Short mmCIF file of C-alpha atoms and ligand atoms in Angstrom, two decimals:
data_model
loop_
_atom_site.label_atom_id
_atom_site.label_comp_id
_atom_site.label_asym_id
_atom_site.label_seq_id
_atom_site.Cartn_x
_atom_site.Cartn_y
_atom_site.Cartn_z
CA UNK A 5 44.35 18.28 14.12
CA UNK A 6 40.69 16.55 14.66
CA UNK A 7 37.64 16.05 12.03
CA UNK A 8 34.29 17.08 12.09
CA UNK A 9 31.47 15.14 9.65
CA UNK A 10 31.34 17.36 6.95
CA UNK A 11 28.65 20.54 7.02
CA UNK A 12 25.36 18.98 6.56
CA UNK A 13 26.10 15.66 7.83
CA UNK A 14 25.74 14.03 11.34
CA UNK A 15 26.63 10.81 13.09
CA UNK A 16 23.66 8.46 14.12
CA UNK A 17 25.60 7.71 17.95
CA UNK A 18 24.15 4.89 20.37
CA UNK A 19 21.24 5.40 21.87
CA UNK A 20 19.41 7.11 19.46
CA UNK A 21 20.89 5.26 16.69
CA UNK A 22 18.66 2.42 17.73
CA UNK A 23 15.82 4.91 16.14
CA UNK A 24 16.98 4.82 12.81
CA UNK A 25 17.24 1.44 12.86
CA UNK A 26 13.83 0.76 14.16
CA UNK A 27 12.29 3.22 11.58
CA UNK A 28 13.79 1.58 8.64
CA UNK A 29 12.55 -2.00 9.77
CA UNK A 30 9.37 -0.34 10.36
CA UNK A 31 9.03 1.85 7.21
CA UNK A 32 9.93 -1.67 5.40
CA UNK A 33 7.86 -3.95 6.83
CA UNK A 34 4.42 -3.58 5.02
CA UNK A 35 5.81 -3.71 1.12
CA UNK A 36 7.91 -6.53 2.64
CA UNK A 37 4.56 -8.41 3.55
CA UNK A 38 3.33 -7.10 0.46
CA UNK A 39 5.79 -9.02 -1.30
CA UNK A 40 8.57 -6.41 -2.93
CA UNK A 41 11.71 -7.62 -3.48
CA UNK A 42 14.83 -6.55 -2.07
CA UNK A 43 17.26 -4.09 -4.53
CA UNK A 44 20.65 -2.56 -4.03
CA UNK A 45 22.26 -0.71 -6.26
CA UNK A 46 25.54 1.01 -6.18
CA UNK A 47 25.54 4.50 -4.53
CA UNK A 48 26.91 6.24 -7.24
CA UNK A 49 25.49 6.03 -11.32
CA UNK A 50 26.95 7.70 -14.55
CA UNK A 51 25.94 11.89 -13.62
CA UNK A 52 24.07 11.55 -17.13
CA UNK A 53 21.49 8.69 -15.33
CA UNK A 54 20.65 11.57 -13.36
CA UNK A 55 20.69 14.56 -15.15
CA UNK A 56 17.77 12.74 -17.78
CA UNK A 57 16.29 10.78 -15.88
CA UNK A 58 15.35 13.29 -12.30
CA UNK A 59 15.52 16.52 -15.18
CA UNK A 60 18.13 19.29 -16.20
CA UNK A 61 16.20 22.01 -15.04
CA UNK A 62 15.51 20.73 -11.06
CA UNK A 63 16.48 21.88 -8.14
CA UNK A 64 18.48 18.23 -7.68
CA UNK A 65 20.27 18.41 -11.12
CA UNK A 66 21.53 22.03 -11.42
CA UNK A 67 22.67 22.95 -7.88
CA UNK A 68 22.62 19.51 -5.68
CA UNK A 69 24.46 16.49 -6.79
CA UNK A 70 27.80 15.68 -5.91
CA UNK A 71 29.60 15.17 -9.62
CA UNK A 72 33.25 14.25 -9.66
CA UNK A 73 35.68 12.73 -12.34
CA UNK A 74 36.69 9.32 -11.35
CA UNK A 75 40.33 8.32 -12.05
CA UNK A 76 39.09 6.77 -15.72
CA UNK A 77 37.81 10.59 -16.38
CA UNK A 78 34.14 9.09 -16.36
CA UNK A 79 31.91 11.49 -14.91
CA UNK A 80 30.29 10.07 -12.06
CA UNK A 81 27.62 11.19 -9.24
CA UNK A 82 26.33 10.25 -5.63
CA UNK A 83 22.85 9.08 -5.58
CA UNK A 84 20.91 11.97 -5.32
CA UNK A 85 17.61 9.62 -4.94
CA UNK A 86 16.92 5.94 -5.63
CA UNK A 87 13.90 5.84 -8.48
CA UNK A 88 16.33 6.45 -11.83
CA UNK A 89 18.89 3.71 -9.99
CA UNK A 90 16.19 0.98 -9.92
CA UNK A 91 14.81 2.06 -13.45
CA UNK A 92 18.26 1.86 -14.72
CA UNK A 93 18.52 -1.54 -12.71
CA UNK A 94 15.53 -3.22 -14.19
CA UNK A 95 16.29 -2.37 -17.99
CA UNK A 96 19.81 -3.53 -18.04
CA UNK A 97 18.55 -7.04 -16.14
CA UNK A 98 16.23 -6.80 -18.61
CA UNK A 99 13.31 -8.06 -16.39
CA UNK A 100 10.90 -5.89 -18.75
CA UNK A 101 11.00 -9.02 -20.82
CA UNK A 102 9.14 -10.73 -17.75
CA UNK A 103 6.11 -10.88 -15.64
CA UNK A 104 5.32 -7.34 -14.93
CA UNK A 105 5.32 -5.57 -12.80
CA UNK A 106 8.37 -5.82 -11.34
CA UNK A 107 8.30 -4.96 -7.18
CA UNK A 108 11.14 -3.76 -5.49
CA UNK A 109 11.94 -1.79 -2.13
CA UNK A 110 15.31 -0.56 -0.91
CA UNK A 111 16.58 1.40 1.86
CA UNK A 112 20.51 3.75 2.11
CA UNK A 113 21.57 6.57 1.72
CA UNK A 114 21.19 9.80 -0.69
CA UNK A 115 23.89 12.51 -1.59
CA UNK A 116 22.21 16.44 -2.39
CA UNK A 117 24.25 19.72 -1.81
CA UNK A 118 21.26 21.12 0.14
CA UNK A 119 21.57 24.10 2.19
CA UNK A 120 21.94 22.48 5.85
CA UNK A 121 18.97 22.93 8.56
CA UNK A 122 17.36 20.80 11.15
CA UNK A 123 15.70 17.73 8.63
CA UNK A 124 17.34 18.51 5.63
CA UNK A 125 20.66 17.20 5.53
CA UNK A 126 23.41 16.28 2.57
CA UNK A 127 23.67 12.79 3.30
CA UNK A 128 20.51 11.30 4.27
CA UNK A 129 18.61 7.89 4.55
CA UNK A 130 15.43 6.61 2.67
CA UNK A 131 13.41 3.54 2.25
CA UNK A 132 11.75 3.49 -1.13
CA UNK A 133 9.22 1.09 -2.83
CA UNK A 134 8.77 1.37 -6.99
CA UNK A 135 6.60 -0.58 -9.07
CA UNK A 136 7.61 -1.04 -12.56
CA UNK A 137 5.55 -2.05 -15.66
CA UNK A 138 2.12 -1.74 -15.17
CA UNK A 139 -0.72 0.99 -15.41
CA UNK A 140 -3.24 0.03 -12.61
CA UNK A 141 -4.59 2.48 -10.34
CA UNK A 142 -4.92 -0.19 -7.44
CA UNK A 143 -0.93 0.06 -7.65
CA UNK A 144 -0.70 3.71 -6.82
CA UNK A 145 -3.18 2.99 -4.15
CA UNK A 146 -1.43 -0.04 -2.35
CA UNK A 147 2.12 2.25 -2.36
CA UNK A 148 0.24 4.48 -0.34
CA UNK A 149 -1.37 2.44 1.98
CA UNK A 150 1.48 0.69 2.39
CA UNK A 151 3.58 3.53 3.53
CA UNK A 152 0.64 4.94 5.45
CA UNK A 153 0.34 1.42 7.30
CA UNK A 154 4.36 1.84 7.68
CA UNK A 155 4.12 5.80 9.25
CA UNK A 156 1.15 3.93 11.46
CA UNK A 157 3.18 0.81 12.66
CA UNK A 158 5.95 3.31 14.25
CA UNK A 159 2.97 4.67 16.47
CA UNK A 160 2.78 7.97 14.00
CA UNK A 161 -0.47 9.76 14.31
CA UNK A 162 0.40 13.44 12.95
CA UNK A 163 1.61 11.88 8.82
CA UNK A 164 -1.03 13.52 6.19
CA UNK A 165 -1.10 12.53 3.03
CA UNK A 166 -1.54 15.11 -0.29
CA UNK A 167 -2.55 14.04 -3.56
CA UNK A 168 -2.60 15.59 -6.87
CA UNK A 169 -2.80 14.39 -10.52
CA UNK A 170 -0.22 15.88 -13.22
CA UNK A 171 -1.90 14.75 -15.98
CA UNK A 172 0.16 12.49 -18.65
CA UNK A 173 1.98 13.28 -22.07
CA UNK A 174 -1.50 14.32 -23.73
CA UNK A 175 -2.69 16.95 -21.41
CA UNK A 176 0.21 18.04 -19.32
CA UNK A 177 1.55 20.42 -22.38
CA UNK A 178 -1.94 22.56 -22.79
CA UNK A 179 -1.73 22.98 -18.99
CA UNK A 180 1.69 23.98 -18.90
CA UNK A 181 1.20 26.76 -21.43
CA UNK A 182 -1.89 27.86 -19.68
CA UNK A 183 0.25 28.16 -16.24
CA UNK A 184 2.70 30.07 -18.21
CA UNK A 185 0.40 32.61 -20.07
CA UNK A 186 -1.14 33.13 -16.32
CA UNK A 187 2.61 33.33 -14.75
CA UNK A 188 3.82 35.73 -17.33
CA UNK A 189 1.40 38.17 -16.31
CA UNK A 190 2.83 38.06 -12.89
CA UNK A 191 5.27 40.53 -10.86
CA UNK A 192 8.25 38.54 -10.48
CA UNK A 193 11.81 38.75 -10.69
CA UNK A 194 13.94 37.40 -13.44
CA UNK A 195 15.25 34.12 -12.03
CA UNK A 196 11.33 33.05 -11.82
CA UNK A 197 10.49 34.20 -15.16
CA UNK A 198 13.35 32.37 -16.29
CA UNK A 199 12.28 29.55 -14.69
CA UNK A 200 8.48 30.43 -16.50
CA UNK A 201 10.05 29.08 -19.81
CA UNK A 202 11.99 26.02 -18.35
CA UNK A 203 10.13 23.94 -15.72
CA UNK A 204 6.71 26.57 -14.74
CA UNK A 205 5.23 23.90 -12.74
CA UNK A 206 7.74 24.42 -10.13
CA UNK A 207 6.98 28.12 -9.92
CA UNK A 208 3.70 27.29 -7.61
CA UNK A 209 6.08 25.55 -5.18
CA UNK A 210 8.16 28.84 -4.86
CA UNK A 211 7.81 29.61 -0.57
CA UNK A 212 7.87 33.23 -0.86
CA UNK A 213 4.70 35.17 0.39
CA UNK A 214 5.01 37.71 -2.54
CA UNK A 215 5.04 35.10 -4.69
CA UNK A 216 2.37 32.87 -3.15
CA UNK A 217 0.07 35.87 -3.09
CA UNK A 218 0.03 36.26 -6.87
CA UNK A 219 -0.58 32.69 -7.13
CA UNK A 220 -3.80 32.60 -6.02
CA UNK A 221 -5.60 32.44 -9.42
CA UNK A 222 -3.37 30.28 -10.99
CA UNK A 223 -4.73 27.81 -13.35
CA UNK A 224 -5.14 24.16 -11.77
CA UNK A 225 -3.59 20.86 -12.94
CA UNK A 226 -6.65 18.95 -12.18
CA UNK A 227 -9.08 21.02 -13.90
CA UNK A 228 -7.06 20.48 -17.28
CA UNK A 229 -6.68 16.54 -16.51
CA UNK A 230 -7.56 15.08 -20.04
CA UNK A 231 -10.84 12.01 -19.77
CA UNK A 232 -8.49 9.24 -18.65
CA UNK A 233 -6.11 11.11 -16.42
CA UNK A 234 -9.09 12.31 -14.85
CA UNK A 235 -10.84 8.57 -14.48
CA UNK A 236 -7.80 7.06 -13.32
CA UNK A 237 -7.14 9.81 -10.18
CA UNK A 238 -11.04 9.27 -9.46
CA UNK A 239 -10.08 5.69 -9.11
CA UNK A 240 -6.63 6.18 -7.12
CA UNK A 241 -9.11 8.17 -4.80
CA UNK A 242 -11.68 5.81 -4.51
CA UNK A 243 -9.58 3.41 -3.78
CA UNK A 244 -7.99 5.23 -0.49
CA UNK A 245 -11.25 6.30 0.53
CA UNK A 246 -12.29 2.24 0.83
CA UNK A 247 -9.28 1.63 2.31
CA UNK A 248 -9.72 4.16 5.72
CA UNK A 249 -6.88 6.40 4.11
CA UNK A 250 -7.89 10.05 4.62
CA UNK A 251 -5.94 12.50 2.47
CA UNK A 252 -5.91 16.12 1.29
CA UNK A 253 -6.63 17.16 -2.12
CA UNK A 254 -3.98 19.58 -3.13
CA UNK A 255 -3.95 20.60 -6.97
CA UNK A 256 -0.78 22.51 -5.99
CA UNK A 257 1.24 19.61 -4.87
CA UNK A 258 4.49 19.84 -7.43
CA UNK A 259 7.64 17.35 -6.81
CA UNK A 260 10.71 18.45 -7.32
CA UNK A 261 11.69 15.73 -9.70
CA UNK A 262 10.73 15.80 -13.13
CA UNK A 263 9.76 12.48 -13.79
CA UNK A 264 6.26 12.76 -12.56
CA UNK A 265 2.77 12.01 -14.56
CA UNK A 266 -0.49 11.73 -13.14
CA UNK A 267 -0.02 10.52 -9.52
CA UNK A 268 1.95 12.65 -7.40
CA UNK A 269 1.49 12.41 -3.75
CA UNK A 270 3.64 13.90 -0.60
CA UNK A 271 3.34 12.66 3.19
CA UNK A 272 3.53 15.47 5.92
CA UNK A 273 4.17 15.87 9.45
CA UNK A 274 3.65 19.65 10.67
CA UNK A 275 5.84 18.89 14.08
CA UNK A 276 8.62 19.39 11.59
CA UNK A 277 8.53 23.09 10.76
CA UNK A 278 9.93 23.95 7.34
CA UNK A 279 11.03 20.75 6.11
CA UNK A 280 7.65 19.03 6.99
CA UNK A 281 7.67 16.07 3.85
CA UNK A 282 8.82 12.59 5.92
CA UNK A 283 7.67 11.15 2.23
CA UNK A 284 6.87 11.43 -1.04
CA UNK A 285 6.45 9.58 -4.53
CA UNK A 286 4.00 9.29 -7.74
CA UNK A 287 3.88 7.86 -10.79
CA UNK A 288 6.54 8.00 -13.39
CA UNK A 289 5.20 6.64 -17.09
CA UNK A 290 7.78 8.37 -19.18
CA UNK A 291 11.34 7.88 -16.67
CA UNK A 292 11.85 4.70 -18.72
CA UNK A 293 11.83 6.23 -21.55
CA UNK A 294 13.81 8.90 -20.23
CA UNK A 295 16.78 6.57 -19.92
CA UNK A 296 16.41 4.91 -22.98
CA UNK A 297 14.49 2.01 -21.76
CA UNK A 298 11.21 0.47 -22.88
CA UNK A 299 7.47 2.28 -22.58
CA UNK A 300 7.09 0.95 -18.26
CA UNK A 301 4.46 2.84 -16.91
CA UNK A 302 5.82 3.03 -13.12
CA UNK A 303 4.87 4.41 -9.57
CA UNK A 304 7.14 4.73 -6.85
CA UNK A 305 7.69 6.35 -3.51
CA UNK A 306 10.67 7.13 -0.96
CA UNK A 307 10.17 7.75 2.96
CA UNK A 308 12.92 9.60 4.52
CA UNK A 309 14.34 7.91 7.69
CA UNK A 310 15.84 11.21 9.69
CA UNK A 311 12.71 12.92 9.03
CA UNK A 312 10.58 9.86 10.27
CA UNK A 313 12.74 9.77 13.31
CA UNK A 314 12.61 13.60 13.89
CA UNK A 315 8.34 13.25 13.55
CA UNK A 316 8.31 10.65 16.48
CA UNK A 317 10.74 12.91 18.81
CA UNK A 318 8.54 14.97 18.19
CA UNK A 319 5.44 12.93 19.48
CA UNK A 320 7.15 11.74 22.33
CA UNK A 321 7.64 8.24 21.07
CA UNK A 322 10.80 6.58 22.02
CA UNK A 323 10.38 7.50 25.64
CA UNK A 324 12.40 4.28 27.16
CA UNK A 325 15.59 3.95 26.20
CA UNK A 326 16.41 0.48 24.34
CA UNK A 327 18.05 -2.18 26.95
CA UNK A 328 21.05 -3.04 25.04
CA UNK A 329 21.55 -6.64 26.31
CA UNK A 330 19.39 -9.25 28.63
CA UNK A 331 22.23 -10.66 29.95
CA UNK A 332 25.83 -8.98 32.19
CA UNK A 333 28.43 -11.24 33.25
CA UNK A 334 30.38 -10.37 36.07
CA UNK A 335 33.40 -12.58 36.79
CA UNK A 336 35.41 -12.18 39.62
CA UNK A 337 39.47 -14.01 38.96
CA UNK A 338 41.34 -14.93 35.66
CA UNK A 339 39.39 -18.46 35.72
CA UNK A 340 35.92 -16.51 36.07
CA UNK A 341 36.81 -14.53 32.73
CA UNK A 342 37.89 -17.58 30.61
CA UNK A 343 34.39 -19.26 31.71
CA UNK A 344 31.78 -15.99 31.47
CA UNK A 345 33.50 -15.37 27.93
CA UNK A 346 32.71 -19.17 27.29
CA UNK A 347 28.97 -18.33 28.54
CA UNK A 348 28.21 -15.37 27.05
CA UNK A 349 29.14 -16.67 23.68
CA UNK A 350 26.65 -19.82 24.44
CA UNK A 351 24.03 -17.51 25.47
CA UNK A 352 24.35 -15.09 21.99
CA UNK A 353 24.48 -18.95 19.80
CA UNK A 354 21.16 -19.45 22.00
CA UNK A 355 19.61 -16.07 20.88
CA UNK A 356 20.15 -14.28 23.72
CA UNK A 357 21.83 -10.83 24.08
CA UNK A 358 24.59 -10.58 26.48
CA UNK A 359 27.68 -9.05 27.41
CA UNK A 360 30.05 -9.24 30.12
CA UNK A 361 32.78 -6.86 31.95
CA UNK A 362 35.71 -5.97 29.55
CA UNK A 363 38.95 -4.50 31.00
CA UNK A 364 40.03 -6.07 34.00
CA UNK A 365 37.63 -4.02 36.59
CA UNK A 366 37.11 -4.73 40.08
CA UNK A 367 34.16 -6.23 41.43
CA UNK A 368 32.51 -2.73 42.14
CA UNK A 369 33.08 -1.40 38.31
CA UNK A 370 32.10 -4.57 36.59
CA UNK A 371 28.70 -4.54 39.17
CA UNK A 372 28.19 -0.83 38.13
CA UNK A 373 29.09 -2.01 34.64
CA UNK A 374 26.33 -4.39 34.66
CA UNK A 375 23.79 -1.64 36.07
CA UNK A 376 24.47 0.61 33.31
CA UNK A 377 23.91 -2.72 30.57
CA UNK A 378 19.96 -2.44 31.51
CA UNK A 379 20.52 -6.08 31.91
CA UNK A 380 17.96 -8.01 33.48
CA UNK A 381 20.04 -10.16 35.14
CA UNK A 382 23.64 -10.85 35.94
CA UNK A 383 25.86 -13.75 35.68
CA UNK A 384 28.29 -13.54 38.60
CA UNK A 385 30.90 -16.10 38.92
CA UNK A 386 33.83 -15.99 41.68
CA UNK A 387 36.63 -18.54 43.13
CA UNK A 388 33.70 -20.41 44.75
CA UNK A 389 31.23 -21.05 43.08
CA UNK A 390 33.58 -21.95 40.28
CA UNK A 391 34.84 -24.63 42.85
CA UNK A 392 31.03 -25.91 43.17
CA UNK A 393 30.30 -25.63 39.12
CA UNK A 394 27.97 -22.49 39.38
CA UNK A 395 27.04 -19.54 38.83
CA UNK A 396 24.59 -16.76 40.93
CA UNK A 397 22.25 -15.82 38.89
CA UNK A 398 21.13 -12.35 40.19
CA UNK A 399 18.23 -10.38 39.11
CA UNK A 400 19.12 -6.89 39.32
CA UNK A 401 16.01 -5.12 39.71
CA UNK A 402 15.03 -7.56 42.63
CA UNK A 403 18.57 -8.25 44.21
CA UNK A 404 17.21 -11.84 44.29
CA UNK A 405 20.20 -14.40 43.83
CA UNK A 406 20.13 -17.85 43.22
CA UNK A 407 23.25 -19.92 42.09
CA UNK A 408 22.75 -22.47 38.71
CA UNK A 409 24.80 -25.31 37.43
CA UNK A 410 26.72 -24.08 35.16
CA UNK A 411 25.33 -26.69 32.53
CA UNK A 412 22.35 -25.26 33.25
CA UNK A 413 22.50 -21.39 32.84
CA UNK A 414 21.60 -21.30 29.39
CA UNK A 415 18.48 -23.39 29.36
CA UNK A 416 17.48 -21.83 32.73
CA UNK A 417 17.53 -17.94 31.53
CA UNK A 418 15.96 -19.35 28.05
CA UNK A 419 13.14 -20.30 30.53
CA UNK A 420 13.28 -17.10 32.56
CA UNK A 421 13.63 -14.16 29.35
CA UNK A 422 11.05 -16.28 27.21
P1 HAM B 507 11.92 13.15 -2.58
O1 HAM B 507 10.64 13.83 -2.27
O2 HAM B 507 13.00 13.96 -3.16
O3 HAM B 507 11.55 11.94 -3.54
O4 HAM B 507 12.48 12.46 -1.27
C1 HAM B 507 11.66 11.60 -0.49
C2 HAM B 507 11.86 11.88 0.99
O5 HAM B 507 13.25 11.80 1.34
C3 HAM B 507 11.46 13.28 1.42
O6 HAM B 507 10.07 13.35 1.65
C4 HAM B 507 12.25 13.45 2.71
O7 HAM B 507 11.58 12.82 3.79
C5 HAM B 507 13.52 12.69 2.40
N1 HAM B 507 14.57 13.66 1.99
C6 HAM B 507 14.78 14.19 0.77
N2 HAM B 507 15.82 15.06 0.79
C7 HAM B 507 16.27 15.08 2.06
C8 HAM B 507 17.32 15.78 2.74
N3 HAM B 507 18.13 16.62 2.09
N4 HAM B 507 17.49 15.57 4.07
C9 HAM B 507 16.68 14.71 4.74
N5 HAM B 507 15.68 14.02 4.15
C10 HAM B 507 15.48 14.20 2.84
C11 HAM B 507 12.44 11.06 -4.08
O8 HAM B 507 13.58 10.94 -3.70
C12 HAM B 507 11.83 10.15 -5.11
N6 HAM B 507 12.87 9.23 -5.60
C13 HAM B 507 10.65 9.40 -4.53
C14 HAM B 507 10.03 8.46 -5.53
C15 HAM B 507 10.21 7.13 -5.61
N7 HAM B 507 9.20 8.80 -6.49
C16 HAM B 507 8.88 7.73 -7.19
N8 HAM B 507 9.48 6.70 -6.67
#
């Protein structure tokens, strides 16, 4: 009998592994230099973390996460996203009782019982950013430049951004009664209307033409923002605009979490087809709350890493393959092996990546062996020059050989790779 990865799962395999990796330093990198701090928390929470804090009535809660009974009977769940895991975090360290806000990035993997297509996937990778504890609209801005500047370093030109407001505890409710006096009027079948009196906000997200065609005169969010929802999204806009970041006004733009107040924003790529979001966040005032925490106003945002990936195959990044290691050693006799394995660890120590030919292969498959490496050069060492204390040195794009004192090889290719 042999395995598969389960339905909706894949195995990141050598090459293109190296992507992933290279996205999620990337991705990192500016709230890094921005100064977040590093989080990790477990990848499963108690189910009820999730069911309060992401909300009962999404998408996530009712038909996605991965619930089982541990062997103590606890209910427990896989991480269907990060945000309620580093809320959670933060109130039982109890670093609300410090300087605020509190910074903090992370980066692994996410659990949903999604139906399976290309970019949407069960088990899937994110790096996130949240900010917990203060109101400032210069926060929600720097998040977003900060992924932007992330998207950017990777050589990503296609990413726009959409922004919205949702309003806040004072003005959401007036607007959601509005959307549902206008959605009850509507043609629709009974799972939507259902949904009318649970969570109507998510109705304008439904992807169905029918549906999308009735929307069309649907009452706004941001024409019911109340004074100071409305003030603070002017500034959250200002701010991008000074900062070079172009984005799209879209007073449709609905997560599918329901933590979200005012500042909601989503990051598209359209070489993706349907599953086009590499990113998305916003701010989260009440999630705290939520979980029985504190009043921390908080904003927050998670990049996905396959989808990031997927964007730059699609832009024909990545053309070269990586080169796996600088340096190949080829020894030739049982006394060659002992020393190349001695020289090949010096030359890792020293910083350098090497490798050297495994399995007792001829001189024609360990030569072949050191083609495949990409190696720059090779190390080869035979009954010889082992007799004289050295070691060719060949470059193999050149053929050029020259042999070096064995004392000397790792200061020498230091010289020649720097
Ligand atoms: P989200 O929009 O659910 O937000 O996920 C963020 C990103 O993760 C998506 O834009 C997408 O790139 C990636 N992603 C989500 N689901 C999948 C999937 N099934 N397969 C592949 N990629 C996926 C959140 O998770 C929030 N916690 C973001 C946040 C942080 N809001 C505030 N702080």
């Amino acid at each position: 009998m042999t395995f598969q990865a389960p339905k909706g799962t894949f195995d990141w395999m050598p090459p293109r592994s190296e992507r992933a990796l290279a996205v999620r330093d990337a991705l990192a990198g500016p709230v890094r230099r921005a100064g977040y701090g590093y989080i990790e928390t477990p990848a499963f929470e108690d189910t009820g973390l999730f069911s309060r804090g992401v909300g009962e009535s999404t998408d996530i809660v009712t038909k996605e996460m991965y619930t089982f009974l541990d062997k103590g009977g606890r209910s427990i769940t896989l991480r269907p996203e990060g945000t309620a895991s580093v809320m959670r975090a933060v109130i039982e360290h109890g670093l609300p009782g410090g300087p605020l806000p509190v910074k903090l990035w992370y980066s692994g993997s996410y659990y949903r019982y999604e139906r399976a297509q290309k970019g949407r996937y069960r088990h899937f990778s994110q790096v996130g950013a949240e900010v917990i504890g203060a109101e400032d609209p210069a926060l929600d801005a720097e998040l977003i430049v900060l992924a932007m500047d992330g998207y950017a370093a990777l050589g990503l030109t296609g990413v726009r951004l959409l922004l919205n407001s949702l309003g806040c505890a004072q003005c959401r409710p007036a607007y959601r009664s509005a959307l549902q006096d206008f959605l009850r009027g509507l043609d629709l079948d009974e799972q939507t209307r259902q949904r009318i009196e649970i969570n109507p906000l998510r109705v304008l997200d439904d992807k169905r033409p029918e549906v999308q065609a009735q929307l069309a005169g649907a009452p706004l969010v941001t024409d019911h923002l109340c004074a100071a929802c409305k003030a603070y999204h002017e500034e959250v806009r200002a701010l991008l605009t000074g900062s070079g970041v172009a984005f799209e006004d879209d007073p449709r733009l609905v997560r599918g979490l329901d933590y979200y107040t005012r500042t909601t924003f989503e990051f598209l790529h359209d070489g993706l087809g349907a599953q086009s979001a590499v990113g998305g966040g916003g701010r989260y005032d009440g999630l705290s709350e939520m979980i029985g925490g504190p009043p921390l106003p908080s904003v927050g945002w998670a990049l996905g890493v396959d989808r990031t990936v997927l964007a730059m195959e699609a832009e024909g990044l990545f053309e070269a393959v990586p080169t796996t290691v600088e340096v190949f050693g080829v020894p030739l006799g049982e006394e060659a092996r002992r020393v190349i394995f001695g020289l090949v660890a010096d030359l890792r120590r020293a910083g350098i990546s090497a490798d050297m030919a495994f399995g007792g292969r001829g001189v024609k498959g360990a030569m072949k062996a050191a083609d495949r490496s990409g190696a720059r050069f090779a190390l080869i060492l035979g009954d010889r020059d082992l007799a004289s204390g050295a070691v060719q040195l060949k470059e193999l794009s050149t053929a050029e050989q020259t042999a070096v004192p064995l004392a000397e090889v790792v200061d020498t290719l230091k010289g020649k790779l720097s």
